[in-house]
Amino acid sequence: MHRAVAAYMTALAALIVAVLLRKLLDPWLASDVPFITMFGAVAIAAWLGGYRPGIATAVLGYLACAYCFIEPRGRFSLSRAEDVIGLLLYLLTCGIIIVLAEAMRRTQHRGSEDRERLRVTFASIGDAVITTDAEGRVTLLNPVAEQMTGWKSAEATGQPLQLVFHIINEFSRQVVEDPVAKVFATGNIIGLANHTVLIAKDGTERPIDDSAAPIRDARGRLVGCVLVFRDVTQRRRLEKEASERLRTARLLSAIVESSDDAIVSKSLDGMIQTWNFGAERVFGYTPQEAIGKHISLVIPRERIKEEDEIVARLRAGERVDHFETVRVKKNGEMINVSLTISPIKDDSGQVIGASKIARDITNQKRAEAALLEADRRKDEFLATLAHELRNPLAPILNSVAVLKAPGATDADQRELRNVIERQVQHMSRLLDDLLDVNRITTGKFELRKQRVTLSAVMDAALETSRPLIESGGHQLTVSAPPEPIFLEADLVRLAQVFGNLLNNAAKYTDRGGRIWFSATRQDGEVLISVRDNGIGISREALPRIFDMFSQASPALQRSQGGLGIGLSLVKGLVELHGGNITAKSEGPGRGSELTVRLPVATNASMPARNETTNGEATGTAKHRVLIVDDLKDSADSLARLLRLRGQEAATAYDGEEAIRAAEALRPDIVLLDIGMPKMNGFDVCRHIRQQPWGQDTLLIAVTGWGQEEDRRRTEAAGFDHHLVKPVDPAALMKLLSGGAA
């Protein structure tokens, strides 16, 4: 209503202005063109208000002009033909003006509506929109584009697109090619490359996805470009999360498939749903054979109840950790496994299945059992070692007590000295056996091979073992080939091998038993066996008879059980000679036989080297001897022995005292312990060697350390010889006489 009133008021105002203007022009126009100013008023009224105000203005304008400017003035008259023609022409002209004005008004109105509709549409679009002209200058930004670029449409209009729409590559940070330029170059719709980032006016960065399309006029000419883009930050985040989940899933899948453990998923009713390669390796079933089957496929019948207990715990949401049990493989083999079972839940938290990891711990269980057995055998060995070391101490202490007694006769003293010597030698052999086994197992044992005869080896072994055999009342049978058989061997060590076997036969055969010691030649080898009719070896113990610290159980009840290292040492020595040893027995109480197989020397025509004895040297010259040992009893007793053998002996009990004594005495020979307080034997040796008088002094290391490395260290320090405690008096006297140790 208000709009219509305003239109009519505007038309009236235009009419008044037109009449007044005609009035002003009247002196010049007179009555020739009375309606000249009315046409403009009609056009204004029709343009602004429509055809009704235009018609009203035309009618009122005619009346006003006819009354005021057509002769006779002051009244209306259509009596003349020219008046009628003038009216018709006026009305026709005004009609044309009104029609044209109305058409233009309607066209303008539709254009305004279209522009408003376009504006509202642009404002309502969720994507950002930028339009440009044909030169690539911005013509419009919608609100979303304003928010994303930081530019207002008004300030961006006329600016180059690159200034407003600043885009770079997300990774290279290089400027991305202008999409509008590509549109103008190709005339096609263009999409942005992946990983494009829009940098806003304030420096804010956001990933975008966009496309650019050409704008063409009615004749198809390229007049601009429209750019549509959107913020894809959320989409990129979701894509990254999805990619990460996919990567994680693939990684987990790869881990599951590459795992050595069996990884299986199952439903709560026990149906197998997944089965990895580890499960196939552990249980022997392929995925095709296992999936869809019940988990009882790998559960022994007697353990089915375990599955019910596990499912009950899973339903309660519990996790089963490291549950050790037994499962059965496809081939029927029972294996020890450690199970870790976790509940599988749906989105609502309901338990719908289980994930099971099964690790085959069969070897681990075997290893644990082996460790327990080794630990048991170690404890038995330590107990046996303590027993075997205490045994000789008893007669030694008893002999010392008797020697101190006032009534001991010369015969008693001779016998007791022999007892002490035998028991000390026994203890020394025990320690030597331990050291020999250790050297063999660590690869540090060295043989002193030479060409020897088999008969010499057997004779040396018999010489060592015959007293024990005779004391047991055993009947010994010895047989060997009549022709000489040559071996490339360490005579002492081979004699030790067969002496050990003969001693075992004597110890583990009841009194009055029989022992056979025989040798036969087979091609390029010789077989030497020691057989007895003693206690025998059980079937269970036979495979372990050569193991370290191993003894057959009946032997543990015997007083002469030994350390259980003898056969291990024998086996090592035989193998160092290129041979092997085997044992057999029909069982407990039925005797045993141990057979050594050795290679025969290839050049049998070479004579065997004569063996030298280590008897005590005679006629030893007198020397000044300094004995250095922090164990006072050891130093004093050795000094007393040397004095009895005609030597001049002095003692010192630590390294510093040894240096002072050596400076005063200037000894010919120094027997020097290694491990001492204040200054060790190595340092004392080096100090003496640095003195002019010490260049020719015979320095002998006397120590409990007897490994090859220990010998190398003493040699490097400047010692001439290396003796291991307890020192053999005969070997020591031989050194003092100038012989080799």
XYZ file of N, CA, C and O in Angstrom, residues 530-636:
428
model
N 88.407 -102.577 28.225
C 88.508 -102.966 29.628
C 87.139 -103.506 30.019
O 86.148 -102.772 30.005
N 87.087 -104.818 30.331
C 85.816 -105.476 30.648
C 85.894 -106.057 32.050
O 86.950 -106.486 32.511
N 84.730 -106.035 32.740
C 84.694 -106.596 34.094
C 83.364 -107.299 34.304
O 82.450 -107.194 33.495
N 83.286 -108.061 35.402
C 82.020 -108.703 35.772
C 81.462 -108.066 37.038
O 80.923 -108.729 37.915
N 81.608 -106.719 37.082
C 81.219 -105.963 38.274
C 79.750 -105.579 38.319
O 78.875 -106.283 37.804
N 79.494 -104.409 38.903
C 78.115 -103.986 39.208
C 77.323 -103.630 37.968
O 76.099 -103.539 38.012
N 77.981 -103.390 36.836
C 77.283 -103.069 35.599
C 76.723 -101.652 35.582
O 76.889 -100.874 36.523
N 76.035 -101.342 34.486
C 75.473 -99.998 34.284
C 74.019 -100.163 33.866
O 73.704 -100.957 32.968
N 73.121 -99.398 34.452
C 71.704 -99.494 34.095
C 71.465 -98.901 32.715
O 72.243 -98.066 32.221
N 70.364 -99.315 32.094
C 70.017 -98.800 30.760
C 69.797 -97.294 30.811
O 70.129 -96.582 29.871
N 69.245 -96.779 31.919
C 68.992 -95.338 32.032
C 70.287 -94.546 32.158
O 70.413 -93.442 31.629
N 71.276 -95.111 32.861
C 72.528 -94.375 33.104
C 73.498 -94.476 31.943
O 74.366 -93.611 31.780
N 73.375 -95.523 31.122
C 74.355 -95.777 30.072
C 74.531 -94.600 29.106
O 75.673 -94.241 28.785
N 73.456 -93.927 28.621
C 73.667 -92.804 27.684
C 74.402 -91.621 28.302
O 74.945 -90.795 27.589
N 74.417 -91.536 29.656
C 75.026 -90.369 30.309
C 76.363 -90.693 30.957
O 76.905 -89.871 31.690
N 76.881 -91.868 30.697
C 78.046 -92.335 31.435
C 79.274 -91.458 31.204
O 80.156 -91.356 32.059
N 79.356 -90.796 30.036
C 80.520 -89.951 29.734
C 80.259 -88.472 30.011
O 81.091 -87.625 29.705
N 79.065 -88.153 30.582
C 78.766 -86.763 30.897
C 79.561 -86.319 32.111
O 79.932 -87.120 32.986
N 79.774 -84.993 32.174
C 80.489 -84.412 33.312
C 79.706 -84.659 34.591
O 78.487 -84.515 34.622
N 80.380 -85.059 35.658
C 79.816 -85.281 36.982
C 78.793 -86.412 36.990
O 77.879 -86.429 37.804
N 78.897 -87.341 36.050
C 77.922 -88.419 35.975
C 78.471 -89.666 36.648
O 79.632 -90.030 36.483
N 77.582 -90.337 37.448
C 77.922 -91.613 38.049
C 76.688 -92.500 37.998
O 75.562 -92.016 38.118
N 76.890 -93.770 37.806
C 75.769 -94.695 37.904
C 75.335 -94.755 39.362
O 76.154 -94.746 40.272
N 74.024 -94.805 39.567
C 73.501 -94.707 40.935
C 74.067 -95.733 41.892
O 74.314 -95.406 43.052
N 74.306 -97.015 41.481
C 74.882 -97.938 42.460
C 76.240 -97.486 42.958
O 76.607 -97.777 44.090
N 76.990 -96.756 42.106
C 78.330 -96.322 42.513
C 78.280 -95.312 43.631
O 79.228 -95.151 44.380
N 77.152 -94.592 43.772
C 77.068 -93.563 44.799
C 77.072 -94.171 46.195
O 77.358 -93.485 47.171
N 76.701 -95.441 46.265
C 76.693 -96.072 47.571
C 78.025 -96.729 47.887
O 78.180 -97.400 48.895
N 79.005 -96.611 46.969
C 80.293 -97.257 47.199
C 81.263 -96.255 47.811
O 81.261 -95.078 47.475
N 82.114 -96.727 48.646
C 83.039 -95.830 49.341
C 84.017 -95.185 48.397
O 84.543 -94.116 48.655
N 84.333 -95.852 47.272
C 85.298 -95.302 46.330
C 84.594 -94.751 45.094
O 84.999 -94.965 43.984
N 83.507 -94.003 45.305
C 82.689 -93.531 44.184
C 83.390 -92.589 43.244
O 83.095 -92.548 42.069
N 84.334 -91.775 43.698
C 85.019 -90.842 42.814
C 84.193 -89.596 42.554
O 83.092 -89.412 43.076
N 84.730 -88.703 41.716
C 84.080 -87.430 41.431
C 83.096 -87.492 40.282
O 82.369 -86.542 40.043
N 83.097 -88.544 39.520
C 82.197 -88.600 38.373
C 82.712 -87.831 37.190
O 81.959 -87.474 36.295
N 84.024 -87.499 37.171
C 84.585 -86.782 36.022
C 85.563 -87.652 35.248
O 86.061 -87.259 34.199
N 85.872 -88.842 35.799
C 86.906 -89.677 35.189
C 86.587 -90.045 33.760
O 87.431 -89.890 32.858
N 85.364 -90.542 33.508
C 85.029 -90.966 32.150
C 84.872 -89.771 31.214
O 85.136 -89.883 30.013
N 84.427 -88.625 31.746
C 84.373 -87.417 30.918
C 85.777 -87.017 30.483
O 86.015 -86.643 29.327
N 86.733 -87.099 31.414
C 88.126 -86.798 31.093
C 88.673 -87.812 30.091
O 89.359 -87.459 29.128
N 88.372 -89.104 30.311
C 88.825 -90.144 29.392
C 88.315 -89.879 27.985
O 89.062 -89.957 27.000
N 87.020 -89.573 27.870
C 86.427 -89.320 26.557
C 87.129 -88.152 25.860
O 87.451 -88.202 24.666
N 87.403 -87.071 26.629
C 88.079 -85.916 26.035
C 89.477 -86.255 25.562
O 89.898 -85.853 24.466
N 90.222 -86.993 26.361
C 91.585 -87.355 25.973
C 91.603 -88.275 24.758
O 92.448 -88.131 23.864
N 90.667 -89.234 24.710
C 90.606 -90.139 23.561
C 90.285 -89.365 22.285
O 90.909 -89.584 21.229
N 89.359 -88.440 22.353
C 88.979 -87.669 21.163
C 90.118 -86.759 20.722
O 90.292 -86.513 19.519
N 90.900 -86.232 21.668
C 92.068 -85.429 21.294
C 93.097 -86.265 20.541
O 93.881 -85.731 19.749
N 93.092 -87.571 20.765
C 93.989 -88.474 20.037
C 93.372 -88.973 18.733
O 93.932 -89.856 18.076
N 92.206 -88.424 18.354
C 91.564 -88.822 17.107
C 90.769 -90.096 17.210
O 90.416 -90.702 16.187
N 90.467 -90.554 18.430
C 89.730 -91.796 18.604
C 88.361 -91.560 19.194
O 87.859 -90.438 19.258
N 87.737 -92.653 19.645
C 86.440 -92.558 20.305
C 86.325 -93.677 21.321
O 87.077 -94.658 21.292
N 85.365 -93.537 22.238
C 85.157 -94.524 23.286
C 83.679 -94.841 23.374
O 82.830 -93.954 23.226
N 83.355 -96.126 23.585
C 81.969 -96.566 23.737
C 81.866 -97.427 24.990
O 82.856 -98.009 25.448
N 80.649 -97.477 25.525
C 80.398 -98.290 26.719
C 79.192 -99.171 26.469
O 78.244 -98.769 25.787
N 79.216 -100.372 27.024
C 78.053 -101.249 26.935
C 77.961 -102.074 28.206
O 78.970 -102.351 28.881
N 76.748 -102.473 28.530
C 76.499 -103.286 29.715
C 75.156 -103.967 29.552
O 74.218 -103.395 28.979
N 75.062 -105.186 30.065
C 73.803 -105.920 30.022
C 72.873 -105.516 31.147
O 71.765 -106.015 31.249
N 73.353 -104.593 31.992
C 72.504 -104.120 33.076
C 73.161 -104.299 34.422
O 74.279 -104.837 34.552
N 72.500 -103.857 35.491
C 73.057 -103.965 36.845
C 73.404 -105.407 37.210
O 72.641 -106.341 36.950
N 74.625 -105.549 37.798
C 75.090 -106.848 38.232
C 75.644 -107.726 37.135
O 76.052 -108.866 37.403
N 75.700 -107.216 35.902
C 76.137 -108.058 34.781
C 77.397 -107.513 34.110
O 77.691 -107.853 32.967
N 78.148 -106.702 34.824
C 79.419 -106.218 34.321
C 79.278 -105.147 33.248
O 78.177 -104.750 32.854
N 80.416 -104.650 32.777
C 80.430 -103.605 31.751
C 81.703 -103.722 30.935
O 82.679 -104.364 31.355
N 81.683 -103.098 29.763
C 82.857 -103.093 28.887
C 82.981 -101.716 28.243
O 82.016 -101.197 27.671
N 84.167 -101.127 28.328
C 84.455 -99.847 27.689
C 85.548 -100.070 26.668
O 86.594 -100.649 26.988
N 85.281 -99.619 25.434
C 86.186 -99.880 24.320
C 86.679 -98.569 23.732
O 85.889 -97.687 23.403
N 88.003 -98.451 23.601
C 88.638 -97.274 23.007
C 89.141 -97.658 21.620
O 89.804 -98.689 21.447
N 88.825 -96.828 20.638
C 89.274 -97.047 19.266
C 90.242 -95.921 18.907
O 89.881 -94.735 18.981
N 91.487 -96.280 18.532
C 92.521 -95.289 18.228
C 93.139 -95.571 16.862
O 93.267 -96.742 16.464
N 93.556 -94.510 16.128
C 94.239 -94.729 14.843
C 95.681 -95.191 15.058
O 96.376 -94.718 15.965
N 96.129 -96.123 14.235
C 97.509 -96.619 14.291
C 98.398 -95.665 13.502
O 97.995 -95.125 12.464
N 99.614 -95.419 13.981
C 100.557 -94.540 13.286
C 100.846 -95.106 11.899
O 101.016 -96.313 11.720
N 100.905 -94.221 10.882
C 101.045 -94.680 9.497
C 102.425 -95.263 9.220
O 102.570 -96.256 8.521
N 103.500 -94.682 9.754
C 104.858 -95.166 9.495
C 105.278 -96.092 10.629
O 105.982 -95.716 11.554
N 104.821 -97.356 10.552
C 105.059 -98.291 11.653
C 106.501 -98.737 11.736
O 106.910 -99.363 12.712
N 107.308 -98.474 10.695
C 108.694 -98.943 10.716
C 109.568 -98.104 11.615
O 110.659 -98.517 11.985
N 109.097 -96.877 11.983
C 109.908 -96.018 12.842
C 109.914 -96.574 14.262
O 108.868 -96.948 14.798
N 111.063 -96.637 14.868
C 111.108 -97.179 16.233
C 110.487 -96.197 17.217
O 110.483 -94.993 16.996
N 109.975 -96.729 18.289
C 109.405 -95.870 19.341
C 110.525 -95.187 20.103
O 111.599 -95.755 20.298
N 110.228 -93.989 20.546
C 111.220 -93.254 21.332
C 111.259 -93.821 22.741
O 110.232 -94.206 23.317
N 112.474 -93.902 23.278
C 112.606 -94.421 24.631
C 112.006 -93.437 25.615
O 112.185 -92.217 25.496
N 111.237 -93.937 26.576
C 110.614 -93.085 27.580
C 111.605 -92.853 28.722
O 112.311 -93.758 29.155
N 111.674 -91.695 29.182
C 112.542 -91.360 30.309
C 111.722 -91.328 31.566
O 110.543 -91.007 31.548
N 112.332 -91.635 32.649
C 111.632 -91.608 33.927
C 111.915 -90.302 34.621
O 112.870 -89.597 34.329
N 111.019 -89.982 35.533
C 111.162 -88.749 36.289
C 111.681 -89.036 37.692
O 111.281 -88.411 38.666
N 112.595 -90.021 37.765
C 113.154 -90.345 39.076
C 113.941 -89.190 39.634
O 114.419 -88.322 38.931
N 114.120 -89.230 40.881
C 114.799 -88.113 41.551
C 116.270 -88.110 41.183
O 116.937 -89.123 41.150
N 116.774 -86.949 40.853
C 118.185 -86.815 40.476
C 119.077 -87.011 41.694
O 118.727 -86.698 42.827
N 120.240 -87.486 41.427
C 121.214 -87.703 42.506
C 122.402 -86.801 42.273
O 122.670 -86.363 41.161
N 123.093 -86.568 43.310
C 124.305 -85.770 43.208
C 124.038 -84.322 42.899
O 124.815 -83.702 42.185
N 122.945 -83.734 43.448
C 122.612 -82.345 43.192
C 123.590 -81.427 43.913
O 123.879 -81.622 45.103
N 124.109 -80.398 43.194
C 125.029 -79.443 43.809
C 124.282 -78.587 44.814
O 123.074 -78.430 44.767
N 125.066 -78.002 45.751
C 124.454 -77.167 46.773
C 124.208 -75.761 46.226
O 125.074 -75.179 45.579
N 122.998 -75.205 46.497
C 122.604 -73.875 46.010
C 122.017 -73.051 47.152
O 121.519 -73.602 48.146
N 122.120 -71.731 46.983
C 121.393 -70.828 47.877
C 119.975 -70.671 47.303
O 119.807 -70.170 46.187
N 118.979 -71.076 48.058
C 117.594 -71.076 47.576
C 116.757 -70.174 48.476
O 116.788 -70.310 49.710
N 116.039 -69.238 47.844
C 115.093 -68.384 48.571
C 113.675 -68.863 48.259
O 113.275 -68.927 47.088
N 112.914 -69.220 49.308
C 111.536 -69.705 49.139
C 110.599 -68.603 49.605
O 110.662 -68.158 50.764
N 109.719 -68.153 48.693
C 108.812 -67.032 48.991
C 107.379 -67.530 48.867
O 106.948 -67.964 47.790
N 106.620 -67.499 49.994
C 105.218 -67.937 49.979
C 104.521 -67.292 51.164
O 105.052 -67.308 52.288
N 103.345 -66.700 50.940
C 102.620 -66.075 52.049
C 102.014 -67.118 52.990
O 101.569 -66.778 54.089
N 101.942 -68.398 52.544
C 101.524 -69.480 53.435
C 102.777 -69.982 54.156
O 103.610 -70.690 53.586
N 102.914 -69.594 55.437
C 104.157 -69.834 56.176
C 104.494 -71.327 56.275
O 105.652 -71.732 56.101
N 103.487 -72.156 56.523
C 103.745 -73.589 56.640
C 104.310 -74.157 55.347
O 105.200 -75.021 55.359
N 103.791 -73.676 54.228
C 104.270 -74.171 52.942
C 105.726 -73.788 52.721
O 106.556 -74.617 52.316
N 106.073 -72.520 53.006
C 107.448 -72.055 52.810
C 108.411 -72.765 53.761
O 109.492 -73.243 53.360
N 108.031 -72.881 55.041
C 108.923 -73.470 56.038
C 109.146 -74.954 55.787
O 110.274 -75.470 55.912
